[in-house]
GROMACS .gro file of N, CA and C in nm:
model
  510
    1UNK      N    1  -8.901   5.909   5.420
    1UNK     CA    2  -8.854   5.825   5.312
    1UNK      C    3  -8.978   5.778   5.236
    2UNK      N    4  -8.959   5.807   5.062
    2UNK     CA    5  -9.091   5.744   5.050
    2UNK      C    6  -9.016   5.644   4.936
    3UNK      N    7  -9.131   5.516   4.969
    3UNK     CA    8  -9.134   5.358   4.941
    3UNK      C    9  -9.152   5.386   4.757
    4UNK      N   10  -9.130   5.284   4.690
    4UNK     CA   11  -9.149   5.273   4.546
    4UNK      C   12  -9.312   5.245   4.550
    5UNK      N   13  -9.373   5.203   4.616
    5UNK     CA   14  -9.498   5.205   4.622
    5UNK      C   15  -9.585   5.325   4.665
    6UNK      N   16  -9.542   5.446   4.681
    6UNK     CA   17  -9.606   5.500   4.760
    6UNK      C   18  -9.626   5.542   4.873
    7UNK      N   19  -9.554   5.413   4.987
    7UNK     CA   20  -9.600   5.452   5.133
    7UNK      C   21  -9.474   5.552   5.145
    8UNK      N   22  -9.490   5.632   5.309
    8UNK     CA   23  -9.414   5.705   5.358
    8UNK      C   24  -9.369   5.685   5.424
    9UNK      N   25  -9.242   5.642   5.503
    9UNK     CA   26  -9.216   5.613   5.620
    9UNK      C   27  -9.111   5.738   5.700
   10UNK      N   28  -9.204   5.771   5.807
   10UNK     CA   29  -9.085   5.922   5.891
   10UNK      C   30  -8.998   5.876   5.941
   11UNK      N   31  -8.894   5.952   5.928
   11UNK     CA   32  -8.766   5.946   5.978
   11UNK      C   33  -8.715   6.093   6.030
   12UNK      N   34  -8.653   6.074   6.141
   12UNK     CA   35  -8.575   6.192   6.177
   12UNK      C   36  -8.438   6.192   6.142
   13UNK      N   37  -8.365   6.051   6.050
   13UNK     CA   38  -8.239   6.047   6.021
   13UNK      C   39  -8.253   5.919   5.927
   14UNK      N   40  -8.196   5.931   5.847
   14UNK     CA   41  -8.191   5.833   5.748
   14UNK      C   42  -8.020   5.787   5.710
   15UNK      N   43  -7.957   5.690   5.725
   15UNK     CA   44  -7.833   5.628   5.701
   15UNK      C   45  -7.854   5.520   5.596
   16UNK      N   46  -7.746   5.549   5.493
   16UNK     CA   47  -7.744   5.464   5.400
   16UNK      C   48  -7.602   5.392   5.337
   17UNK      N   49  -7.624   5.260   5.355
   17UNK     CA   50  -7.491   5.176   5.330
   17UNK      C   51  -7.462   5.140   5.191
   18UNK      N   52  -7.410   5.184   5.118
   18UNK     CA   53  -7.412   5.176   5.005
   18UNK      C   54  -7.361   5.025   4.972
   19UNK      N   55  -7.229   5.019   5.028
   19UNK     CA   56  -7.183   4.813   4.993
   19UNK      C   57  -7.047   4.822   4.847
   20UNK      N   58  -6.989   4.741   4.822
   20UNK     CA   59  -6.881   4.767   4.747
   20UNK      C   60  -6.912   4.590   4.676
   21UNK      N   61  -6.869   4.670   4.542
   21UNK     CA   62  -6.856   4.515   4.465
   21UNK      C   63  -6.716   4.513   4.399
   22UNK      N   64  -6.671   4.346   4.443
   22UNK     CA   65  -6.523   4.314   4.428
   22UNK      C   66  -6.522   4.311   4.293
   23UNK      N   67  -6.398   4.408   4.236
   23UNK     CA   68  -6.342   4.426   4.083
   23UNK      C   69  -6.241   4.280   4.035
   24UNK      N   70  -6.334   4.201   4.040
   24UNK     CA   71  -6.231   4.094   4.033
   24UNK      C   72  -6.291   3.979   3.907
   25UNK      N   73  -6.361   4.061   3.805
   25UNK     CA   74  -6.407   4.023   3.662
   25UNK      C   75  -6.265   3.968   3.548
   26UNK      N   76  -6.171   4.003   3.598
   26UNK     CA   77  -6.086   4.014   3.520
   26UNK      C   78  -5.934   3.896   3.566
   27UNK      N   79  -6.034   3.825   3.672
   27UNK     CA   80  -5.926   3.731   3.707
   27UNK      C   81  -5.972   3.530   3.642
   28UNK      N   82  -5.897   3.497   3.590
   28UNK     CA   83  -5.939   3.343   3.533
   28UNK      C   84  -5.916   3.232   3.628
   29UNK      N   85  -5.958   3.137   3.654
   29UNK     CA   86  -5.921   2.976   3.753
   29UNK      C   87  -5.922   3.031   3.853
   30UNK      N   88  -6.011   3.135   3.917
   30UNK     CA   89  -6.004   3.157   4.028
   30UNK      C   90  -6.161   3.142   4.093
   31UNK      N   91  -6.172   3.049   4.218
   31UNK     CA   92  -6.284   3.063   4.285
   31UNK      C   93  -6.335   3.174   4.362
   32UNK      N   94  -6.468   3.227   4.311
   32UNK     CA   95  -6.527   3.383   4.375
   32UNK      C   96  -6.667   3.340   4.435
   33UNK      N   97  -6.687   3.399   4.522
   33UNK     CA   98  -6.809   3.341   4.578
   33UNK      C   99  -6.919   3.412   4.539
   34UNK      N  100  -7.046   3.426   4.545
   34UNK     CA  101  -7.161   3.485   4.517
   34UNK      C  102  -7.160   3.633   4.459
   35UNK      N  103  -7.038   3.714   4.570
   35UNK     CA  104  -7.078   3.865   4.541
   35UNK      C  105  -6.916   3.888   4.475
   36UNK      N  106  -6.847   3.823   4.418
   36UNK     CA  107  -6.744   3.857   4.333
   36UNK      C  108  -6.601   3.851   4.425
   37UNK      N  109  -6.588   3.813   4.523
   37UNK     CA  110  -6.505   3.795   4.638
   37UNK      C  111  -6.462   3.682   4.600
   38UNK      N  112  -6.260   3.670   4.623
   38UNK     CA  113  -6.235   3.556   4.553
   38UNK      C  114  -6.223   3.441   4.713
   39UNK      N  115  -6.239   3.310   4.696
   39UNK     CA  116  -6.282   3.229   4.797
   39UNK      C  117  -6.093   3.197   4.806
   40UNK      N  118  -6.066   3.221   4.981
   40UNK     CA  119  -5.935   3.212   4.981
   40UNK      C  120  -6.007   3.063   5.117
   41UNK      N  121  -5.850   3.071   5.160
   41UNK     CA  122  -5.811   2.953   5.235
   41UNK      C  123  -5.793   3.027   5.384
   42UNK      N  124  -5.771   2.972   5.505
   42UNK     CA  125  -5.737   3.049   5.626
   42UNK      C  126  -5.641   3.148   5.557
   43UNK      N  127  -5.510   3.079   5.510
   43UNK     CA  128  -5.403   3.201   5.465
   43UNK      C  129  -5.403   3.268   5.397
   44UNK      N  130  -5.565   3.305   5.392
   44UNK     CA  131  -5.592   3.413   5.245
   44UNK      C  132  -5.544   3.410   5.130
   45UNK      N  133  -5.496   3.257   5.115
   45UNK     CA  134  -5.474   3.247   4.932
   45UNK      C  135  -5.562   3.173   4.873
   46UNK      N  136  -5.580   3.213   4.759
   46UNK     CA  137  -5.733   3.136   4.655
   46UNK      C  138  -5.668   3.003   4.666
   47UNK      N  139  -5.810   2.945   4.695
   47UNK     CA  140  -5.848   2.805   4.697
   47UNK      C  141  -5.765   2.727   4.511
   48UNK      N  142  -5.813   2.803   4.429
   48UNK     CA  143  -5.773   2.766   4.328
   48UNK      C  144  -5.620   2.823   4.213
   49UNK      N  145  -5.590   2.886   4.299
   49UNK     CA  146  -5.438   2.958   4.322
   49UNK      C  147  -5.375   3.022   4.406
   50UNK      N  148  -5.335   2.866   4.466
   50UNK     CA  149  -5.225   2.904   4.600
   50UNK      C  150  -5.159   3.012   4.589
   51UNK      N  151  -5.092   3.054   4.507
   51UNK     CA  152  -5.006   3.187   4.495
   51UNK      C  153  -5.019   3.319   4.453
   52UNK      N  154  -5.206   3.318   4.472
   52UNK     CA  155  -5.299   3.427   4.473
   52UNK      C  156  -5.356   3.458   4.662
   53UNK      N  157  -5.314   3.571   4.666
   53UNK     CA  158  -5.359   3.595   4.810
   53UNK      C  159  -5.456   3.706   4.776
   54UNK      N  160  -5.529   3.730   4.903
   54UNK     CA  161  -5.666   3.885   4.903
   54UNK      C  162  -5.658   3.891   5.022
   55UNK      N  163  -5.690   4.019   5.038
   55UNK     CA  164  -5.739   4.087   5.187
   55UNK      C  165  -5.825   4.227   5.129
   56UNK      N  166  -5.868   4.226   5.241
   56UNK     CA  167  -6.022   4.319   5.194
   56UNK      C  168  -6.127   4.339   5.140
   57UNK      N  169  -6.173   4.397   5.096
   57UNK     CA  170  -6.296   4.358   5.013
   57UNK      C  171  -6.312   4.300   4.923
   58UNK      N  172  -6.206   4.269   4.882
   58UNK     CA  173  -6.231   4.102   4.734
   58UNK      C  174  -6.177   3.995   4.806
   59UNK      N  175  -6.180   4.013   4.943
   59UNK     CA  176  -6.184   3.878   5.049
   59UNK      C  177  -6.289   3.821   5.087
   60UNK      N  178  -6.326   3.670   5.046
   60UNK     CA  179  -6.409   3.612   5.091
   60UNK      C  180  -6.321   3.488   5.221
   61UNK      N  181  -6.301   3.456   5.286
   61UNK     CA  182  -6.195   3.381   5.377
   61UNK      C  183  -6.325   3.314   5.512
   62UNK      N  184  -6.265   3.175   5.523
   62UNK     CA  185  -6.356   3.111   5.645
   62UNK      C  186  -6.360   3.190   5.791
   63UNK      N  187  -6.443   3.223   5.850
   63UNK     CA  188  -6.474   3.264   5.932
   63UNK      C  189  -6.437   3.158   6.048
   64UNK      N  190  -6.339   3.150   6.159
   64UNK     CA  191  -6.275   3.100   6.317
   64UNK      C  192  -6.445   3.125   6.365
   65UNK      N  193  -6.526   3.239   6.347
   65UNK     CA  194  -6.585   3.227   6.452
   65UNK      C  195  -6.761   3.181   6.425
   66UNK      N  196  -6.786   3.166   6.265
   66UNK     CA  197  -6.867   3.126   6.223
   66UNK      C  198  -6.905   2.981   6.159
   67UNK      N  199  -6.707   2.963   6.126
   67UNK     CA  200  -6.710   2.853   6.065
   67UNK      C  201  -6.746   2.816   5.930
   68UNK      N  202  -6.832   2.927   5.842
   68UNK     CA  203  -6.851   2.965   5.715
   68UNK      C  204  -6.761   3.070   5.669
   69UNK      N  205  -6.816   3.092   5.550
   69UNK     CA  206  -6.700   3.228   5.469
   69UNK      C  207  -6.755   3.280   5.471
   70UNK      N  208  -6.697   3.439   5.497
   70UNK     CA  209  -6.757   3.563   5.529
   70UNK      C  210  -6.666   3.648   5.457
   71UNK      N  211  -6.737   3.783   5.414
   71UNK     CA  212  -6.635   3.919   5.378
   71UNK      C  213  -6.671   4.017   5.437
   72UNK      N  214  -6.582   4.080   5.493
   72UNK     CA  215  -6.616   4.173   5.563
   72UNK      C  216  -6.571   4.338   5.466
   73UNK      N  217  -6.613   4.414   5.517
   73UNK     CA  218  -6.649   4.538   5.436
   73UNK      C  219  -6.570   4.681   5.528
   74UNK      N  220  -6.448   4.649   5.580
   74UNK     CA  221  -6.426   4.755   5.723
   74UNK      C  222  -6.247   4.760   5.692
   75UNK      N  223  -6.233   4.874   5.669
   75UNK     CA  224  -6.062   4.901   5.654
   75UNK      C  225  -5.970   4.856   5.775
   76UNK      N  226  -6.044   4.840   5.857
   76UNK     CA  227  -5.967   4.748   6.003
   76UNK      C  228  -5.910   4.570   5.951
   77UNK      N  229  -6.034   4.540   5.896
   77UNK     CA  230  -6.018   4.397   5.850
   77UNK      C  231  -5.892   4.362   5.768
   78UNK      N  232  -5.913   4.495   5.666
   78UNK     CA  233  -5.867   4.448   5.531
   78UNK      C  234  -5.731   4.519   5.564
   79UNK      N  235  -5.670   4.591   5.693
   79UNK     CA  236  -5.569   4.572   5.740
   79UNK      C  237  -5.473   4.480   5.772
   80UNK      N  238  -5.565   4.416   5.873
   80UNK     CA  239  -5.500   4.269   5.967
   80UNK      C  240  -5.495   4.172   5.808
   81UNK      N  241  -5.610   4.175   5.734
   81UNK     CA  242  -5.578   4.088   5.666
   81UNK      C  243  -5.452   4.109   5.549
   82UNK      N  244  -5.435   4.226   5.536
   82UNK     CA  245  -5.308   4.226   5.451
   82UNK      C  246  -5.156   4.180   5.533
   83UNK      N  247  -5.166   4.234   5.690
   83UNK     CA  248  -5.070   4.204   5.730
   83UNK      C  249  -5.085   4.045   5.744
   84UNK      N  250  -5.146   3.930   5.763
   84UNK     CA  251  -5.116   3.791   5.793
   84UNK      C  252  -5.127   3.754   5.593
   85UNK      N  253  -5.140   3.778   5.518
   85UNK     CA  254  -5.110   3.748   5.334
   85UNK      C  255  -4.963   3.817   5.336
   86UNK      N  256  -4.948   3.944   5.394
   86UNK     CA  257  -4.803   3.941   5.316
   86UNK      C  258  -4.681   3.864   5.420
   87UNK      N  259  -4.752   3.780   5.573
   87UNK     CA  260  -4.652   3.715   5.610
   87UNK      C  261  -4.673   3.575   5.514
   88UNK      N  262  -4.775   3.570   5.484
   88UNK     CA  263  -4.795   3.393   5.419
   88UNK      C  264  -4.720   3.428   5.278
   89UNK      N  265  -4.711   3.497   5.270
   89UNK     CA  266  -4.662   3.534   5.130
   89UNK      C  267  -4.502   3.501   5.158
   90UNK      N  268  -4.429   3.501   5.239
   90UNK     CA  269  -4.299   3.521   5.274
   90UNK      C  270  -4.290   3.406   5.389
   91UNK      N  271  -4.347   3.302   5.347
   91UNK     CA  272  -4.373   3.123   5.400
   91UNK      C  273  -4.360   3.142   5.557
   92UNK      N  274  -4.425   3.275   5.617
   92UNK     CA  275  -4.493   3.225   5.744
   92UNK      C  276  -4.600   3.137   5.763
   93UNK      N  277  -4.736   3.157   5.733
   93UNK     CA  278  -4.820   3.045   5.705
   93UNK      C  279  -4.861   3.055   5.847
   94UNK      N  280  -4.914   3.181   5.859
   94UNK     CA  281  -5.027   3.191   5.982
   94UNK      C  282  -5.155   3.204   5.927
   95UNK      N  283  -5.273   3.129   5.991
   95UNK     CA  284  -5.400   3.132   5.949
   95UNK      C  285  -5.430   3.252   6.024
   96UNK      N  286  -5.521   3.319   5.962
   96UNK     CA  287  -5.673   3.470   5.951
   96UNK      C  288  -5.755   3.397   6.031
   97UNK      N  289  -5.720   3.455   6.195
   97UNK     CA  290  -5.822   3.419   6.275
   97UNK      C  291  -5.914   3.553   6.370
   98UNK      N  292  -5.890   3.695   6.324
   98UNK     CA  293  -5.938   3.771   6.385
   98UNK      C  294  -6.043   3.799   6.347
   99UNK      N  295  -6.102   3.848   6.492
   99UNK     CA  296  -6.269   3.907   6.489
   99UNK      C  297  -6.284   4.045   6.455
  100UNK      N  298  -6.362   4.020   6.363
  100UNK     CA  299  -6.386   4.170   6.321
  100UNK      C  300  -6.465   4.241   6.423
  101UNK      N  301  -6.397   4.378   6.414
  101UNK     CA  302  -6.432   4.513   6.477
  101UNK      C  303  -6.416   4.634   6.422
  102UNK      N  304  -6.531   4.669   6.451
  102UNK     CA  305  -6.534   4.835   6.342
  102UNK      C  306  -6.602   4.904   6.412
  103UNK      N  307  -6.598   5.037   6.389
  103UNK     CA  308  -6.692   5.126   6.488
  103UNK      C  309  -6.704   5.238   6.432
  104UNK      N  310  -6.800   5.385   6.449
  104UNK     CA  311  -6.834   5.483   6.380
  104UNK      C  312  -6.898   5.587   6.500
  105UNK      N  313  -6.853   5.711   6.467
  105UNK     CA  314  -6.922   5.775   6.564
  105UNK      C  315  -7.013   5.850   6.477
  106UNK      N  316  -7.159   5.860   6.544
  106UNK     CA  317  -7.236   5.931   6.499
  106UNK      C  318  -7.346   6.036   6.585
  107UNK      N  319  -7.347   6.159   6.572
  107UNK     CA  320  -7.460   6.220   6.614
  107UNK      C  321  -7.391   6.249   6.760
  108UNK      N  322  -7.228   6.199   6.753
  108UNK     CA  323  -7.216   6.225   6.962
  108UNK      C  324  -7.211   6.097   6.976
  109UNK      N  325  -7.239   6.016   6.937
  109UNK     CA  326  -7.224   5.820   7.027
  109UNK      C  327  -7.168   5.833   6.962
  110UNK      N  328  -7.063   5.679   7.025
  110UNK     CA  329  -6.996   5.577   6.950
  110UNK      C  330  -7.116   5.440   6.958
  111UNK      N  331  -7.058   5.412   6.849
  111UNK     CA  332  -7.142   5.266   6.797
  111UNK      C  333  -6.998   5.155   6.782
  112UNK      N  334  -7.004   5.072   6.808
  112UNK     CA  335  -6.891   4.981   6.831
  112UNK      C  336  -6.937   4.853   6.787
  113UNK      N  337  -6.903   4.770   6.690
  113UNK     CA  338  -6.966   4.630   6.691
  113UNK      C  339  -6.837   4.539   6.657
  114UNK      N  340  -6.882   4.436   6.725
  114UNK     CA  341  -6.779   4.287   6.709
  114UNK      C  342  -6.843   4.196   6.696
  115UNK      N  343  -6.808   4.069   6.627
  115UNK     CA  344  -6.810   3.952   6.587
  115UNK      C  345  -6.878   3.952   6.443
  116UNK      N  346  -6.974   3.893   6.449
  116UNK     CA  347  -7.022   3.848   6.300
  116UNK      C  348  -7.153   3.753   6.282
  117UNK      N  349  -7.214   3.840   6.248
  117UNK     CA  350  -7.394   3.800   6.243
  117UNK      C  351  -7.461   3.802   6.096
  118UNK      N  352  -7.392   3.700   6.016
  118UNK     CA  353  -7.420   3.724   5.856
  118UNK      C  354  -7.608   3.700   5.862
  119UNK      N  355  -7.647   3.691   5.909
  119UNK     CA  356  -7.789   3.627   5.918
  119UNK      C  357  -7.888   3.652   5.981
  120UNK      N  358  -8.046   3.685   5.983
  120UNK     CA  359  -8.122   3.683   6.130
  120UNK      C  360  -8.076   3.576   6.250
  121UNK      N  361  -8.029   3.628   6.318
  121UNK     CA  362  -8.012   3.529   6.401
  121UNK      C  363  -8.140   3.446   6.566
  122UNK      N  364  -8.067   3.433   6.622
  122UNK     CA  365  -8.223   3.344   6.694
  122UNK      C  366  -8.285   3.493   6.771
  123UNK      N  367  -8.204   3.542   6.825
  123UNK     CA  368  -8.237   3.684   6.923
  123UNK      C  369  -8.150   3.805   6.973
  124UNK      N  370  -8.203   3.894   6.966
  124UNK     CA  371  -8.092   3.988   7.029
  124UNK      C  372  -8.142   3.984   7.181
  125UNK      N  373  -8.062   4.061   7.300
  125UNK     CA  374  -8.081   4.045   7.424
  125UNK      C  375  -7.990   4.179   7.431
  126UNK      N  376  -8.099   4.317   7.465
  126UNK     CA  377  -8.061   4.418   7.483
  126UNK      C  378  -8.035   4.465   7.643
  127UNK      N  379  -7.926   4.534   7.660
  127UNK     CA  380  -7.892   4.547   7.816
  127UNK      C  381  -7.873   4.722   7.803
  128UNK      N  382  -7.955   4.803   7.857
  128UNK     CA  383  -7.940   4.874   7.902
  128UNK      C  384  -8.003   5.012   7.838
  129UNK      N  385  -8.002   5.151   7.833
  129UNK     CA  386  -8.101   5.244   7.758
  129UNK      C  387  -8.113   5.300   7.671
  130UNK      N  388  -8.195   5.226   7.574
  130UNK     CA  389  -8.224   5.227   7.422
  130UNK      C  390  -8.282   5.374   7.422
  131UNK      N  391  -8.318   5.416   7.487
  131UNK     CA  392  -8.347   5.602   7.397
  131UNK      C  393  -8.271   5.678   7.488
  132UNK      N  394  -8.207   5.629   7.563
  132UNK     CA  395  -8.114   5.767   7.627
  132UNK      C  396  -7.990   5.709   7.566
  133UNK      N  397  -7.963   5.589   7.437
  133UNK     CA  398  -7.876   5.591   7.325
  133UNK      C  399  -7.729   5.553   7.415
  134UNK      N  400  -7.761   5.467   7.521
  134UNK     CA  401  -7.630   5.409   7.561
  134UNK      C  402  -7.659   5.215   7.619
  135UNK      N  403  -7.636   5.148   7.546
  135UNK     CA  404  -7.674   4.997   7.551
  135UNK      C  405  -7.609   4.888   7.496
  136UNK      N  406  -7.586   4.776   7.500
  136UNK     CA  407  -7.511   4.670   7.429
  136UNK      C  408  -7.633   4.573   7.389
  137UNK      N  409  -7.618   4.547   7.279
  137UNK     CA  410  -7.674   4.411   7.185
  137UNK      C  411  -7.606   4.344   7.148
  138UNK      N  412  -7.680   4.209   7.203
  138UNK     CA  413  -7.589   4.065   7.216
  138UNK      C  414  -7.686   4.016   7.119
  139UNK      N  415  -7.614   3.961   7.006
  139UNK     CA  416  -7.711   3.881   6.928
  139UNK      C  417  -7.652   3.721   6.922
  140UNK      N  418  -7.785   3.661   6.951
  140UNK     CA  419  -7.685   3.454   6.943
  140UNK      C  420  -7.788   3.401   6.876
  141UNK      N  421  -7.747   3.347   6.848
  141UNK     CA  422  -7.743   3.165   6.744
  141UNK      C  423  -7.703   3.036   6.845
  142UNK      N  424  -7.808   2.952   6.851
  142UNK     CA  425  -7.796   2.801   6.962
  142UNK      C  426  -7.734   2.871   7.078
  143UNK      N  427  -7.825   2.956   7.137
  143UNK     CA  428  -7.736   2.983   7.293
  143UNK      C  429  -7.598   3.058   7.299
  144UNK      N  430  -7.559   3.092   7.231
  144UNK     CA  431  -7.444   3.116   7.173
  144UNK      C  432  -7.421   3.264   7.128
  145UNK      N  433  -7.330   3.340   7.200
  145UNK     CA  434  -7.317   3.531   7.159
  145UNK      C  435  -7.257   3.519   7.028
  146UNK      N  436  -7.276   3.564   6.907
  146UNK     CA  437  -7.186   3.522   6.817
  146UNK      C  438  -7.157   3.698   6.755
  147UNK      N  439  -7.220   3.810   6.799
  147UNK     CA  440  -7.229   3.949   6.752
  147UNK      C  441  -7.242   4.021   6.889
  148UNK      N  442  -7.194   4.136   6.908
  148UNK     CA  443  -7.217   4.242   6.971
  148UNK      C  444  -7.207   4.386   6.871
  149UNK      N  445  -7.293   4.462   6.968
  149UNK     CA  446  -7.322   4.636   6.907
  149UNK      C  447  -7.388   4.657   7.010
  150UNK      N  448  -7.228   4.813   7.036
  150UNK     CA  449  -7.282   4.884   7.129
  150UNK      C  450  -7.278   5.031   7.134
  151UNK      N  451  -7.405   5.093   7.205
  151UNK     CA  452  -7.409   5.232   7.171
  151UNK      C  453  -7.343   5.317   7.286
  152UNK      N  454  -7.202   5.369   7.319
  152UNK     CA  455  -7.181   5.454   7.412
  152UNK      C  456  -7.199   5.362   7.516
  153UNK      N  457  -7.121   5.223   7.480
  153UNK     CA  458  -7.049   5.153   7.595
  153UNK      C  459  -6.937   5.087   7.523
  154UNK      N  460  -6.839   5.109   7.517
  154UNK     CA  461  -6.745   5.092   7.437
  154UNK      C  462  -6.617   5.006   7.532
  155UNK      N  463  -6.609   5.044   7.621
  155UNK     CA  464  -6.559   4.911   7.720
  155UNK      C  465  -6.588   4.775   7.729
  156UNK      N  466  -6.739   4.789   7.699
  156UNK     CA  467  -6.806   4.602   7.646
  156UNK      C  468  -6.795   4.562   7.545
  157UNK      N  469  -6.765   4.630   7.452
  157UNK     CA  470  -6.732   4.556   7.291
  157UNK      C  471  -6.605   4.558   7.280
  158UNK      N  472  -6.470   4.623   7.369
  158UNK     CA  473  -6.359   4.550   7.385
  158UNK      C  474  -6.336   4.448   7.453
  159UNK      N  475  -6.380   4.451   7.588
  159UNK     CA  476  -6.402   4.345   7.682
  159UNK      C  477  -6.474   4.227   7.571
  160UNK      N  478  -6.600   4.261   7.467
  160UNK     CA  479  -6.619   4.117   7.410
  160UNK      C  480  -6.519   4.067   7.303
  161UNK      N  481  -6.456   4.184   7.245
  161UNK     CA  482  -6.369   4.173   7.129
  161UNK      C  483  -6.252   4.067   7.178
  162UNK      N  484  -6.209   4.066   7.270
  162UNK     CA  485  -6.128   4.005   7.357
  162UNK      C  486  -6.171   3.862   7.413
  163UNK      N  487  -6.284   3.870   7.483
  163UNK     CA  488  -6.378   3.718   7.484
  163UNK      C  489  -6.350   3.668   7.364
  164UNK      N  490  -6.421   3.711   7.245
  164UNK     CA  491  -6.436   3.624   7.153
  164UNK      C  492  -6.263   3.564   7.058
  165UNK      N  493  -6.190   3.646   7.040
  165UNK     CA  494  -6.039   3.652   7.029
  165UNK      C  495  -6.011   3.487   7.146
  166UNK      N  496  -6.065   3.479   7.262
  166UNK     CA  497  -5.995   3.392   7.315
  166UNK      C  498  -6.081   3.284   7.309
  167UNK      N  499  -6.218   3.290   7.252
  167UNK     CA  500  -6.312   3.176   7.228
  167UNK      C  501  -6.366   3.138   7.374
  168UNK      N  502  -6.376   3.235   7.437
  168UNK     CA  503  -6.447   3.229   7.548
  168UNK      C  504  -6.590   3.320   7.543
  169UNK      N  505  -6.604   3.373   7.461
  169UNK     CA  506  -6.753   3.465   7.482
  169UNK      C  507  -6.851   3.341   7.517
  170UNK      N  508  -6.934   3.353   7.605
  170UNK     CA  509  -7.084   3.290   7.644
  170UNK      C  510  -7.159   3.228   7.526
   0.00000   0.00000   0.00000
């Protein structure tokens, strides 16, 4: 890969996330947060029009497990989240409390990650073998697991998907 400056950096594989920006220029009295995501409520309806709901990527919605607003970027999400908007939509009025989980196979692994790490956080705490490409990373904030990613252990990021779902992760 070479740098805009010049340098070179080797790679034997290069992955690139491209990122999606919410088409949501064209909506008025509605609160959007930084990256064009409109700012909903637990029940995924805009803060500034109750009778505006989102799910998916023009979802910005408070995070159960961060406690801030987060958007997540994963067709899993923007699943669950359509199914709890079109019950609020039809005056169920269940709050968006699931942990995101997404996963990708690449190269032969699975890569599996859960929870939600918008940030450097204090540390990761790696368990197990980073070049024979099978391990879990626990990343926390105040003592606290608040992310997992794991390579070709995929039993521990359900097992945490499930912790954290019951607000028991460590």
């Amino acid at each position: 890969v070479e740098l805009e400056d010049g340098e070179v950096l080797p790679a034997d594989v290069v992955v690139i996330g491209a990122g999606v920006l919410p088409n949501t220029g064209f909506l008025e009295g509605v609160s959007l947060d930084k990256n064009g995501a409109i700012c909903t409520g637990p029940l995924l309806n805009a803060e500034a029009v109750p009778n505006l709901y989102a799910a998916g990527d023009v979802c910005a919605y408070p995070s159960v497990q961060t406690g801030s607003r987060v958007r997540v970027e994963h067709w899993n999400v923007a699943t669950q989240q359509g199914r709890v908007a079109a019950k609020n939509m039809l005056g169920q009025f269940i709050p968006f409390t699931t942990t995101p989980f997404f996963w990708s196979d690449l190269f032969g692994k699975s890569l599996r990650f859960v929870g939600h790490a918008p940030t450097a956080l204090d540390s990761v705490i790696i368990e197990g073998d980073v070049s024979g490409m099978e391990f879990v990373s626990y990343y926390t904030e105040d003592d606290e697991i608040k992310a997992v990613a794991t390579v070709s252990r995929d039993p521990v990021a359900v097992a945490c998907a499930e912790l954290m779902r019951r607000g028991r992760m460590p």
